[in-house]
Short mmCIF file of C-alpha atoms and ligand atoms in Angstrom, two decimals:
data_model
loop_
_atom_site.label_atom_id
_atom_site.label_comp_id
_atom_site.label_asym_id
_atom_site.label_seq_id
_atom_site.Cartn_x
_atom_site.Cartn_y
_atom_site.Cartn_z
CA MET A 177 4.39 35.69 -15.98
CA GLN A 178 5.49 32.22 -14.70
CA PRO A 179 3.64 29.97 -12.35
CA LEU A 180 4.79 29.77 -8.80
CA ARG A 181 7.97 27.65 -8.20
CA GLY A 182 7.03 24.12 -7.72
CA THR A 183 3.77 24.40 -9.42
CA LYS A 184 2.82 23.33 -12.89
CA ASP A 185 0.06 23.94 -15.44
CA ILE A 186 -1.61 20.46 -16.57
CA LEU A 187 -1.88 21.31 -20.31
CA PRO A 188 -4.48 19.34 -22.60
CA GLU A 189 -2.31 16.81 -23.88
CA GLU A 190 -1.37 15.76 -20.26
CA SER A 191 -4.91 16.23 -19.04
CA ILE A 192 -5.84 13.13 -21.38
CA ILE A 193 -3.60 11.10 -19.24
CA TRP A 194 -5.11 12.14 -16.09
CA GLN A 195 -8.48 11.38 -17.47
CA TYR A 196 -7.04 8.18 -18.54
CA LEU A 197 -5.99 7.36 -14.84
CA ARG A 198 -9.38 8.18 -13.55
CA ASP A 199 -10.96 6.01 -16.11
CA ILE A 200 -8.68 3.11 -15.00
CA VAL A 201 -8.88 3.68 -11.06
CA THR A 202 -12.59 4.68 -10.68
CA PRO A 203 -14.09 1.19 -11.78
CA ILE A 204 -11.35 -0.64 -9.90
CA LEU A 205 -12.02 0.99 -6.60
CA SER A 206 -15.73 1.32 -6.93
CA THR A 207 -16.21 -2.57 -7.63
CA CYS A 208 -14.48 -2.99 -4.07
CA ASN A 209 -17.21 -0.44 -2.66
CA TYR A 210 -14.61 2.50 -2.30
CA ASN A 211 -16.55 5.65 -2.86
CA GLU A 212 -14.89 9.04 -3.87
CA ILE A 213 -15.02 11.70 -1.02
CA THR A 214 -13.93 15.36 -1.71
CA THR A 215 -12.73 17.47 1.22
CA PRO A 216 -11.84 21.13 1.08
CA ILE A 217 -8.24 22.07 0.15
CA ILE A 218 -8.05 24.22 3.15
CA GLU A 219 -8.53 23.26 6.81
CA ASN A 220 -7.73 24.83 10.41
CA THR A 221 -3.78 24.69 10.68
CA GLU A 222 -4.74 22.65 13.91
CA LEU A 223 -5.93 19.77 12.46
CA PHE A 224 -2.30 18.92 10.86
CA TYR A 225 -0.26 19.97 13.88
CA ARG A 226 -2.56 17.48 15.86
CA THR A 227 -2.04 14.52 13.70
CA ILE A 228 0.88 14.51 11.61
CA GLY A 229 3.31 15.02 14.62
CA ASP A 230 6.11 17.15 15.98
CA ASP A 231 9.32 17.00 14.31
CA THR A 232 8.18 15.70 11.26
CA ASP A 233 9.26 17.06 7.68
CA ILE A 234 5.60 18.26 7.10
CA ILE A 235 5.16 20.14 10.24
CA ASN A 236 8.47 21.51 10.66
CA LYS A 237 9.47 23.01 7.08
CA GLU A 238 6.74 22.03 4.52
CA MET A 239 3.37 23.39 5.74
CA TYR A 240 1.61 26.26 3.50
CA ASN A 241 0.12 28.29 6.49
CA PHE A 242 -1.62 31.64 6.29
CA PHE A 243 -4.03 33.98 8.47
CA ASP A 244 -7.57 34.50 6.76
CA GLN A 245 -9.11 37.89 6.69
CA SER A 246 -10.71 37.06 10.22
CA GLN A 247 -7.12 36.11 11.34
CA ARG A 248 -8.10 32.56 11.19
CA LYS A 249 -5.19 30.09 10.90
CA ILE A 250 -5.45 28.14 7.90
CA THR A 251 -3.43 25.47 6.05
CA LEU A 252 -3.39 24.01 2.43
CA ARG A 253 -3.57 20.67 3.08
CA PRO A 254 -0.29 18.64 2.95
CA GLU A 255 -2.04 15.17 2.51
CA GLY A 256 -5.32 13.57 2.53
CA THR A 257 -5.52 11.24 5.83
CA ALA A 258 -6.28 13.93 8.41
CA SER A 259 -9.02 15.88 6.47
CA ILE A 260 -10.72 12.49 5.75
CA ALA A 261 -10.43 11.40 9.48
CA ARG A 262 -11.87 15.09 10.35
CA ALA A 263 -14.81 14.71 7.76
CA PHE A 264 -15.47 11.12 8.84
CA ILE A 265 -16.09 12.83 12.42
CA SER A 266 -17.54 16.00 11.33
CA ASN A 267 -20.12 14.02 9.32
CA LYS A 268 -20.75 11.36 11.71
CA MET A 269 -20.16 8.70 9.12
CA TYR A 270 -19.84 6.25 11.79
CA ASN A 271 -23.41 6.36 12.20
CA HIS A 272 -24.33 4.87 8.55
CA ASN A 273 -21.84 2.13 8.09
CA SER A 274 -19.39 0.43 10.50
CA ILE A 275 -16.86 0.06 7.61
CA ASN A 276 -16.32 2.85 5.47
CA ARG A 277 -14.37 2.66 2.41
CA LEU A 278 -13.33 5.90 0.71
CA TRP A 279 -10.93 7.24 -1.88
CA TYR A 280 -10.09 11.00 -3.16
CA LEU A 281 -7.72 12.33 -5.50
CA GLY A 282 -6.84 15.98 -5.25
CA PRO A 283 -4.03 18.42 -4.89
CA MET A 284 -1.42 18.69 -1.78
CA PHE A 285 0.76 21.65 -0.96
CA ARG A 286 4.20 20.94 0.60
CA TYR A 287 6.92 23.64 0.47
CA GLU A 288 9.81 21.54 -0.62
CA ARG A 289 12.54 22.02 -3.02
CA PRO A 290 11.17 21.23 -6.30
CA GLN A 291 12.89 18.37 -8.59
CA THR A 292 11.64 15.80 -10.84
CA GLY A 293 8.49 14.19 -8.93
CA ARG A 294 8.67 16.58 -6.13
CA GLN A 295 6.53 19.86 -6.51
CA ARG A 296 5.02 21.99 -4.14
CA GLN A 297 1.40 21.38 -5.51
CA PHE A 298 1.27 17.91 -6.30
CA HIS A 299 -1.75 15.44 -6.48
CA GLN A 300 -2.49 12.15 -4.52
CA LEU A 301 -4.78 9.51 -5.17
CA GLY A 302 -5.62 7.81 -1.93
CA ILE A 303 -7.91 5.31 -0.33
CA GLU A 304 -8.88 4.86 3.33
CA CYS A 305 -10.49 1.65 4.71
CA ILE A 306 -12.03 3.00 8.05
CA GLY A 307 -13.20 0.61 10.74
CA SER A 308 -11.57 -2.69 10.61
CA ASN A 309 -8.57 -3.81 12.88
CA ASN A 310 -8.07 -7.17 10.93
CA PRO A 311 -5.03 -7.88 8.91
CA ILE A 312 -7.46 -8.66 5.95
CA ALA A 313 -8.20 -5.13 5.56
CA ASP A 314 -4.36 -4.14 5.46
CA VAL A 315 -4.14 -6.65 2.74
CA GLU A 316 -7.32 -5.43 1.08
CA VAL A 317 -5.85 -1.91 0.53
CA ILE A 318 -2.41 -3.06 -0.33
CA ARG A 319 -3.88 -5.27 -2.90
CA LEU A 320 -5.84 -2.47 -4.39
CA ALA A 321 -2.55 -0.33 -4.86
CA ILE A 322 -0.95 -3.16 -6.53
CA LEU A 323 -4.00 -3.82 -8.77
CA ILE A 324 -3.90 -0.21 -9.79
CA LEU A 325 -0.25 -0.31 -11.04
CA ASN A 326 -0.67 -3.80 -12.59
CA THR A 327 -3.70 -2.67 -14.65
CA LEU A 328 -1.73 0.79 -15.80
CA ASP A 329 0.74 -2.32 -16.94
CA TYR A 330 3.59 -0.67 -14.67
CA LYS A 331 5.63 -3.47 -13.48
CA GLN A 332 9.06 -1.85 -12.18
CA TYR A 333 8.01 -1.50 -8.56
CA LYS A 334 9.00 -3.29 -5.18
CA LEU A 335 6.42 -3.31 -2.34
CA GLU A 336 8.18 -2.98 1.17
CA ILE A 337 6.58 -3.45 4.35
CA ASN A 338 7.06 -3.35 8.17
CA SER A 339 5.57 -3.04 11.18
CA ILE A 340 6.11 -0.21 13.59
CA GLY A 341 4.07 -1.52 16.51
CA LYS A 342 2.13 0.30 19.20
CA ILE A 343 3.05 3.30 20.77
CA GLU A 344 4.37 1.29 24.21
CA GLU A 345 6.87 -0.87 21.65
CA ARG A 346 7.92 2.25 19.98
CA GLU A 347 8.90 4.06 23.36
CA GLN A 348 10.99 1.14 24.42
CA TYR A 349 12.71 0.97 21.08
CA LYS A 350 13.24 4.87 21.14
CA SER A 351 15.46 4.33 24.11
CA ILE A 352 17.42 1.63 22.68
CA LEU A 353 17.88 3.37 19.45
CA ILE A 354 18.65 6.55 21.13
CA ASN A 355 21.67 4.68 22.93
CA TYR A 356 22.78 3.32 19.61
CA LEU A 357 22.70 6.58 17.79
CA GLU A 358 24.51 8.70 20.54
CA LYS A 359 27.53 6.67 19.50
CA TYR A 360 27.49 7.89 16.22
CA ILE A 361 26.16 11.35 16.62
CA LYS A 362 29.01 13.45 15.24
CA ASP A 363 28.14 11.54 12.05
CA LEU A 364 24.81 12.08 11.55
CA ASP A 365 23.37 14.77 9.26
CA THR A 366 22.27 17.95 11.04
CA ASP A 367 18.70 17.26 10.83
CA SER A 368 18.95 13.84 12.33
CA GLN A 369 21.36 15.25 15.19
CA ALA A 370 18.54 17.68 16.20
CA ARG A 371 15.93 15.08 16.12
CA ILE A 372 17.99 12.43 18.04
CA HIS A 373 15.97 13.21 21.55
CA THR A 374 12.66 14.53 19.98
CA ASN A 375 11.81 12.19 17.27
CA PRO A 376 14.71 9.27 17.06
CA LEU A 377 12.39 7.30 14.71
CA ARG A 378 12.61 9.81 11.90
CA ILE A 379 16.18 9.33 11.91
CA LEU A 380 15.57 5.98 10.04
CA ASP A 381 13.75 7.54 7.32
CA SER A 382 16.78 10.03 6.49
CA LYS A 383 17.97 10.11 3.04
CA ASN A 384 21.43 11.06 4.15
CA SER A 385 23.75 8.23 2.92
CA ARG A 386 25.96 8.66 5.91
CA THR A 387 23.18 8.52 7.96
CA GLN A 388 21.59 5.64 6.29
CA GLU A 389 25.13 3.48 6.71
CA ILE A 390 25.00 4.11 10.54
CA ILE A 391 21.28 3.18 10.33
CA TYR A 392 21.99 -0.25 8.45
CA ASP A 393 23.47 -1.71 11.59
CA ALA A 394 21.06 -0.32 14.26
CA PRO A 395 18.84 -2.22 16.55
CA LYS A 396 15.20 -3.14 14.73
CA LEU A 397 12.13 -2.03 15.66
CA ILE A 398 10.80 -5.25 15.28
CA SER A 399 12.71 -6.84 18.16
CA CYS A 400 10.60 -4.76 20.60
CA LEU A 401 7.07 -5.84 19.32
CA ASN A 402 5.36 -8.09 21.90
CA THR A 403 3.74 -11.33 20.58
CA GLU A 404 0.35 -9.80 19.53
CA SER A 405 2.05 -7.10 17.26
CA ARG A 406 4.34 -9.88 15.88
CA LYS A 407 1.33 -12.03 15.01
CA TYR A 408 -0.55 -9.04 13.31
CA PHE A 409 2.43 -8.54 11.27
CA ASP A 410 2.77 -12.17 10.51
CA ASN A 411 -0.70 -12.66 9.45
CA VAL A 412 -0.46 -9.64 7.18
CA CYS A 413 2.61 -11.24 5.47
CA GLU A 414 0.76 -14.57 4.82
CA LEU A 415 -2.07 -13.08 3.44
CA LEU A 416 0.26 -11.23 0.76
CA GLU A 417 1.72 -14.59 0.23
CA SER A 418 -1.43 -16.27 -0.31
CA LEU A 419 -2.28 -13.55 -3.03
CA SER A 420 1.31 -14.28 -4.47
CA ILE A 421 2.10 -10.28 -3.87
CA PRO A 422 5.62 -10.24 -3.76
CA TYR A 423 7.16 -7.82 -0.87
CA SER A 424 10.15 -7.31 1.06
CA ILE A 425 10.19 -6.54 4.57
CA ASN A 426 12.33 -3.31 5.39
CA TYR A 427 13.12 -3.18 9.13
CA ASN A 428 13.72 0.54 8.81
CA LEU A 429 10.80 1.72 7.06
CA ILE A 430 8.99 4.22 8.92
CA ARG A 431 6.55 6.81 7.55
CA GLY A 432 7.02 10.46 7.50
CA LEU A 433 3.64 11.16 9.66
CA ASP A 434 3.14 9.90 13.46
CA TYR A 435 -0.23 8.51 13.33
CA TYR A 436 0.79 5.42 11.96
CA ASN A 437 0.68 1.95 14.04
CA ASP A 438 1.79 -1.71 13.07
CA THR A 439 1.75 -2.02 9.34
CA ALA A 440 3.58 0.43 7.33
CA PHE A 441 4.10 0.07 3.66
CA GLU A 442 5.82 1.93 0.58
CA ILE A 443 5.74 0.85 -3.18
CA LYS A 444 9.20 1.95 -4.56
CA THR A 445 11.02 2.22 -7.76
CA LYS A 446 14.46 2.64 -9.08
CA GLU A 447 13.25 4.83 -11.97
CA LEU A 448 12.72 7.94 -10.38
CA GLY A 449 16.18 8.70 -8.53
CA SER A 450 15.76 9.84 -5.06
CA GLN A 451 12.12 10.52 -5.43
CA ASP A 452 11.86 6.65 -5.24
CA THR A 453 8.35 6.33 -3.63
CA ILE A 454 5.22 5.91 -5.66
CA CYS A 455 2.95 4.79 -2.65
CA GLY A 456 2.89 5.21 0.89
CA GLY A 457 0.62 3.90 3.41
CA GLY A 458 -0.25 2.09 6.77
CA ARG A 459 -2.43 1.53 9.52
CA TYR A 460 -3.60 4.24 11.64
CA ASN A 461 -5.88 2.97 14.76
CA SER A 462 -5.79 5.90 17.06
CA LEU A 463 -6.10 8.91 14.75
CA ILE A 464 -9.74 9.45 14.47
CA GLU A 465 -10.03 8.87 18.28
CA GLN A 466 -7.36 11.25 18.81
CA LEU A 467 -9.43 13.81 16.77
CA GLY A 468 -12.36 13.48 19.24
CA GLY A 469 -14.28 10.84 17.25
CA PRO A 470 -14.90 7.29 18.38
CA SER A 471 -12.14 4.77 18.36
CA THR A 472 -11.97 3.53 14.76
CA PRO A 473 -8.93 1.62 13.47
CA SER A 474 -8.49 2.28 9.91
CA VAL A 475 -5.59 1.66 7.41
CA GLY A 476 -5.00 3.52 3.76
CA TRP A 477 -2.22 4.62 1.28
CA ALA A 478 -1.85 7.34 -0.95
CA ILE A 479 0.11 7.54 -4.57
CA GLY A 480 1.63 10.34 -5.66
CA ILE A 481 0.25 11.17 -9.18
CA GLU A 482 2.84 13.18 -10.78
CA ARG A 483 5.30 10.42 -10.13
CA LEU A 484 3.11 7.82 -11.16
CA ILE A 485 2.57 9.71 -14.52
CA ILE A 486 6.49 10.10 -15.21
CA LEU A 487 6.62 6.31 -14.77
CA ILE A 488 3.84 5.42 -17.21
CA LYS A 489 4.10 8.10 -19.64
CA ASN A 490 6.44 6.32 -21.91
CA GLN A 491 4.47 3.07 -22.27
CA LEU A 492 0.91 5.07 -23.23
CA LYS A 493 0.50 5.51 -26.90
CA LEU A 494 0.29 9.06 -27.68
CA ILE A 495 -3.45 10.09 -27.36
CA ASN A 496 -4.61 12.38 -30.25
CA ILE A 497 -6.20 15.31 -29.05
CA CYS A 498 -6.95 16.88 -32.63
CA PRO A 499 -10.14 17.18 -33.94
CA TYR A 500 -11.49 14.51 -36.57
CA VAL A 501 -13.52 17.10 -38.64
CA TYR A 502 -13.07 20.61 -39.48
CA VAL A 503 -16.18 22.45 -40.48
CA ILE A 504 -15.72 25.66 -42.67
CA ASN A 505 -18.43 28.07 -43.86
CA GLN A 506 -18.87 30.99 -46.28
CA ASN A 507 -20.76 33.61 -44.61
CA LEU A 508 -23.78 34.52 -42.39
CA HIS A 509 -26.09 32.82 -44.54
CA THR A 510 -24.34 29.61 -44.52
CA GLN A 511 -23.45 29.59 -40.84
CA LYS A 512 -27.24 29.11 -40.01
CA TYR A 513 -27.10 25.76 -42.06
CA THR A 514 -23.65 24.64 -40.41
CA TRP A 515 -25.63 24.23 -37.36
CA LYS A 516 -27.53 21.31 -38.68
CA VAL A 517 -24.31 19.85 -39.87
CA ILE A 518 -22.73 20.04 -36.27
CA ASN A 519 -25.68 18.70 -34.70
CA ILE A 520 -25.47 15.38 -36.61
CA LEU A 521 -21.53 15.43 -35.69
CA GLU A 522 -22.42 16.02 -32.04
CA THR A 523 -25.02 12.87 -32.14
CA GLN A 524 -22.13 10.84 -33.77
CA LYS A 525 -19.58 11.91 -31.16
CA THR A 526 -17.39 13.14 -33.93
CA LYS A 527 -14.89 15.39 -32.48
CA PHE A 528 -15.03 18.65 -34.67
CA GLU A 529 -13.62 22.15 -34.81
CA LEU A 530 -15.66 24.73 -36.19
CA ASP A 531 -13.67 27.67 -38.08
CA LEU A 532 -14.55 30.98 -36.25
CA SER A 533 -12.25 33.15 -38.42
CA CYS A 534 -14.79 34.26 -41.25
CA ALA A 535 -12.00 34.51 -43.46
CA ASN A 536 -11.94 33.26 -47.31
CA PHE A 537 -12.13 29.58 -48.13
CA SER A 538 -8.68 29.07 -49.15
CA LYS A 539 -7.44 30.52 -45.63
CA GLN A 540 -9.92 28.62 -43.77
CA LEU A 541 -8.76 25.39 -45.53
CA LYS A 542 -5.12 26.07 -44.40
CA LYS A 543 -6.36 26.14 -40.81
CA ALA A 544 -8.00 22.57 -41.60
CA TYR A 545 -4.95 21.34 -42.44
CA ASN A 546 -2.98 22.80 -39.79
CA SER A 547 -5.62 21.64 -37.26
CA GLY A 548 -4.64 17.73 -37.94
CA ALA A 549 -8.04 17.05 -38.77
CA LYS A 550 -8.51 14.07 -41.29
CA LYS A 551 -11.76 15.56 -43.05
CA CYS A 552 -12.79 18.92 -43.97
CA ILE A 553 -16.63 19.69 -44.17
CA ILE A 554 -17.16 22.67 -46.59
CA ILE A 555 -20.61 24.48 -46.32
CA GLY A 556 -20.71 27.29 -49.20
CA ASP A 557 -24.06 29.04 -50.60
CA ASN A 558 -24.16 26.26 -53.37
CA GLU A 559 -24.39 23.54 -50.70
CA VAL A 560 -26.93 25.73 -48.76
CA ASN A 561 -29.15 26.15 -51.90
CA GLN A 562 -28.99 22.36 -52.90
CA GLN A 563 -29.21 21.24 -49.45
CA ASN A 564 -25.94 19.58 -49.95
CA ILE A 565 -22.52 19.26 -47.93
CA THR A 566 -18.85 18.98 -49.39
CA ILE A 567 -16.61 16.76 -47.69
CA LYS A 568 -12.80 16.83 -48.53
CA ASP A 569 -10.42 14.37 -47.24
CA LEU A 570 -7.30 16.12 -46.14
CA GLU A 571 -5.28 13.20 -46.67
CA SER A 572 -5.97 12.19 -50.14
CA ASN A 573 -7.21 15.78 -51.19
CA ILE A 574 -10.31 13.86 -52.73
CA GLN A 575 -13.38 15.97 -52.32
CA GLN A 576 -17.20 14.96 -52.91
CA THR A 577 -20.42 16.87 -52.57
CA ILE A 578 -23.42 14.73 -51.19
CA LYS A 579 -26.88 15.25 -50.22
CA LEU A 580 -27.44 16.26 -46.68
CA GLU A 581 -29.79 13.48 -46.40
CA VAL A 582 -27.17 10.83 -47.86
CA PHE A 583 -24.65 12.34 -45.15
CA ILE A 584 -27.20 11.76 -42.24
CA ASP A 585 -27.95 8.15 -43.35
CA GLN A 586 -24.65 6.97 -44.40
CA ILE A 587 -22.43 9.11 -41.97
CA GLN A 588 -20.31 6.15 -40.72
CA TYR A 589 -19.29 5.33 -44.12
CA VAL A 590 -19.05 8.80 -45.40
CA LEU A 591 -16.82 10.05 -42.50
CA TYR A 592 -14.68 6.77 -41.61
CA SER A 593 -14.09 5.18 -45.03
CA GLN A 594 -11.62 6.44 -47.53
P1 ATP B 871 9.01 11.43 0.32
O1 ATP B 871 9.78 10.56 1.08
O2 ATP B 871 9.06 11.35 -1.33
O3 ATP B 871 9.21 12.91 0.71
P2 ATP B 871 6.78 11.36 1.57
O4 ATP B 871 6.86 9.95 2.50
O5 ATP B 871 6.75 12.71 2.09
O6 ATP B 871 7.68 10.94 0.41
P3 ATP B 871 4.11 10.52 1.61
O7 ATP B 871 3.67 11.62 2.77
O8 ATP B 871 3.97 9.26 1.88
O9 ATP B 871 5.24 10.86 0.93
O10 ATP B 871 2.82 10.69 0.20
C1 ATP B 871 2.45 9.64 -0.43
C2 ATP B 871 3.18 9.78 -1.80
O11 ATP B 871 3.01 11.28 -2.38
C3 ATP B 871 4.63 9.84 -2.03
O12 ATP B 871 4.73 8.52 -2.06
C4 ATP B 871 4.83 10.33 -3.38
O13 ATP B 871 4.33 9.48 -4.41
C5 ATP B 871 3.91 11.62 -3.40
N1 ATP B 871 4.33 12.75 -2.75
C6 ATP B 871 4.64 13.12 -1.65
N2 ATP B 871 5.62 14.53 -1.40
C7 ATP B 871 5.39 14.74 -2.92
C8 ATP B 871 5.82 16.13 -3.27
N3 ATP B 871 6.46 17.13 -2.92
N4 ATP B 871 5.72 16.06 -5.00
C9 ATP B 871 5.10 14.99 -5.65
N5 ATP B 871 4.78 13.77 -4.97
C10 ATP B 871 4.93 13.96 -3.57
MG1 MG B 872 8.35 14.21 1.81
#
């Protein structure tokens, strides 16, 4: 049996990296008052149709939709923000605080062609700052993404930022863009040809190299922004500069989801081939209202954890998952005594493995060597009768028998000195 295409088991060696990431990220986010939220993996299909937008990759071809036993239309969530907006409304979170800062980490599902850094079940860490329409909020969230990467000691990234303005400005730009693209329609990739009248902005996001060449010389959205939108964008840039966060403006940056306005940004790397985006985010001022909640301007981002792990894996020291002590014992009688020793190891938080084979001593000892442990504790009839334990150093093979009391009193010395 194999796992489904595009899904992966996270084995214990890798789980340690996930745990490490959580340990780094949690205090960074909670210090800035971002609190964890966990929403269901399944939602009504309608939620995503109403938010992500027509003619986006996710809606057109990537959704995992199914009918449940009662013929309800259900979807495995393809992203986090729509669910958070739904949770914000369902739980009337707007009644408690005027600003809600949230973070989440969990699996997302998209039916895509699997390749390095692209899976059908993948995980996102995301944050949402809900309730502010000031550039300082945009910069707070961008700063946190950068802080997380820096704390992980990952440096090979670039922040790109753009403003995609308001709906009216995008409408005006759409007609200018369509006029331009129609001249090259034959040279566009087929997806882009199909989108030219339904969702022309998506074409700016095309990964096709010929389409990208055409886009390079296209008129830019920024030329359609009014003074207010321009000023908002300039303020965000100015604040980034005051924090010395390097960025470049990418006038063609458009996000793959329709609910964004004004600020859009991505953090990219050259180390992942065509899966070059580690983090994507932006401002979404009308999403919550559009779902029936109060008008609540918000901004957030999501980082792809699998991509992040590929990038930081090499620089992480291999974390040892072997036990430190291997415990072997002779028979049922000695097993009872063994629990005393195990209690002591647990109090010390010393990682141990208890032999479960009930085989003879030499076979158990072989297992001790194979386990990767540094020490072996041997408990036989003699040890029990005299209230002793025997400790063997598995590297030097030096063995000593000591009183259980001495072991308890001097455990640090006995276990950790040669
Ligand atoms: P891409 O252009 O690579 O398809 P996207 O624009 O669809 O990315 P977003 O919806 O912005 O991605 O999601 C945010 C982040 O989640 C991405 O930057 C990426 O790191 C990660 N991500 C998205 N899709 C996948 C996937 N199928 N497998 C692994 N990670 C993914
Ligand atoms: Mg995608």
